[in-house]
Coordinates of C-alpha atoms in Angstrom, one line a residue:
M136 CA 2.9 16.8 9.8
D137 CA 6.2 15.3 10.9
K138 CA 5.8 11.9 9.3
C139 CA 3.3 9.7 7.6
T140 CA 0.8 8.4 10.1
Y141 CA -0.4 5.7 7.6
C142 CA -3.7 7.7 7.6
A143 CA -4.3 6.4 11.2
G144 CA -4.4 9.8 12.9
G145 CA -2.8 10.2 16.3
P146 CA -3.4 9.8 20.0
Q147 CA -6.4 12.1 20.0
Q148 CA -10.0 11.0 19.9
D149 CA -10.8 9.3 16.5
N150 CA -12.5 11.7 14.1
S151 CA -12.2 14.7 16.4
A152 CA -11.5 18.3 15.3
V153 CA -8.2 18.3 17.1
E154 CA -7.1 15.1 15.4
Y155 CA -8.1 16.4 12.0
I156 CA -6.2 19.7 12.5
Q157 CA -3.1 17.9 13.6
Y158 CA -3.1 14.8 11.4
G159 CA -5.7 15.2 8.7
A160 CA -8.3 12.6 7.9
N161 CA -8.2 9.3 9.9
R162 CA -9.0 7.0 7.1
I163 CA -8.4 3.9 9.2
A164 CA -11.1 5.0 11.8
E165 CA -13.4 5.6 8.8
G166 CA -12.9 2.0 7.7
K167 CA -10.9 3.0 4.6
L168 CA -7.4 2.0 3.4
P169 CA -4.6 4.5 3.6
L170 CA -4.7 6.9 0.6
C171 CA -1.3 5.9 -0.7
A172 CA -2.4 2.2 -0.9
E173 CA -5.7 3.1 -2.6
M174 CA -4.0 5.4 -5.2
C175 CA -1.0 3.2 -5.9
S176 CA -1.2 2.7 -9.7
T177 CA 1.2 -0.3 -9.6
K178 CA -0.6 -2.0 -6.7
A179 CA 2.8 -2.3 -5.0
L180 CA 1.5 -0.8 -1.7
L181 CA -0.9 -3.2 0.1
A182 CA -2.8 -2.5 3.3
G183 CA -5.6 -4.2 5.1
D184 CA -6.4 -7.5 6.8
G185 CA -3.2 -9.6 7.2
D186 CA -4.8 -12.8 5.9
I187 CA -6.0 -11.0 2.7
I188 CA -2.5 -9.4 2.2
A189 CA -0.8 -12.8 2.7
G190 CA -3.2 -14.3 0.1
I191 CA -2.4 -11.6 -2.4
Y192 CA 1.4 -12.0 -1.8
K193 CA 1.2 -15.8 -2.1
E194 CA -0.7 -15.5 -5.4
R195 CA 1.9 -13.0 -6.8
V196 CA 4.8 -15.3 -5.7
Q197 CA 3.2 -18.3 -7.3
R198 CA 2.6 -16.4 -10.6
R199 CA 5.9 -14.6 -10.8
G200 CA 8.3 -16.8 -8.8
Y201 CA 10.6 -15.4 -6.1
G202 CA 14.1 -14.1 -5.7
S203 CA 15.9 -11.5 -7.8
G204 CA 14.4 -12.5 -11.1
A205 CA 10.8 -12.2 -9.9
W206 CA 10.8 -8.4 -9.6
G207 CA 11.9 -5.5 -11.8
W208 CA 11.2 -3.7 -15.0
R209 CA 11.2 -6.8 -17.3
T210 CA 8.9 -8.7 -15.0
A211 CA 6.5 -5.8 -14.6
Y212 CA 6.4 -4.8 -18.3
K213 CA 7.3 -8.1 -20.1
Q214 CA 9.6 -6.4 -22.6
E215 CA 13.3 -6.4 -23.3
L216 CA 15.3 -3.3 -22.4
S217 CA 17.4 -1.7 -25.1
A218 CA 21.1 -1.1 -24.4

C-alpha cells in the first residue's frame, strides 16, 4: 500500500477480491469506522458523520476551552510536570 486509504479501499468494486488484495478491508463500505479511529486509545482521531463529529468537538471545546492552553499534557492528564 502506498498510503493510507482511510480504510475506504480504492477505485475497484466495493468488497471485491481485487480491492481486498490491493487495499485490504474496505471498512467504510462495511459500515465501520477506520481502524485507526476505532483503536485510538486517546480518542483523538474522530471519524463518522460530520454532525456527530462537530457535536463531539463542540462539547470538548466547551469543557476544555480553546487555544494553546486547552491542549497538551497537563490538560490531558491534569498533573504538574516536574522540571
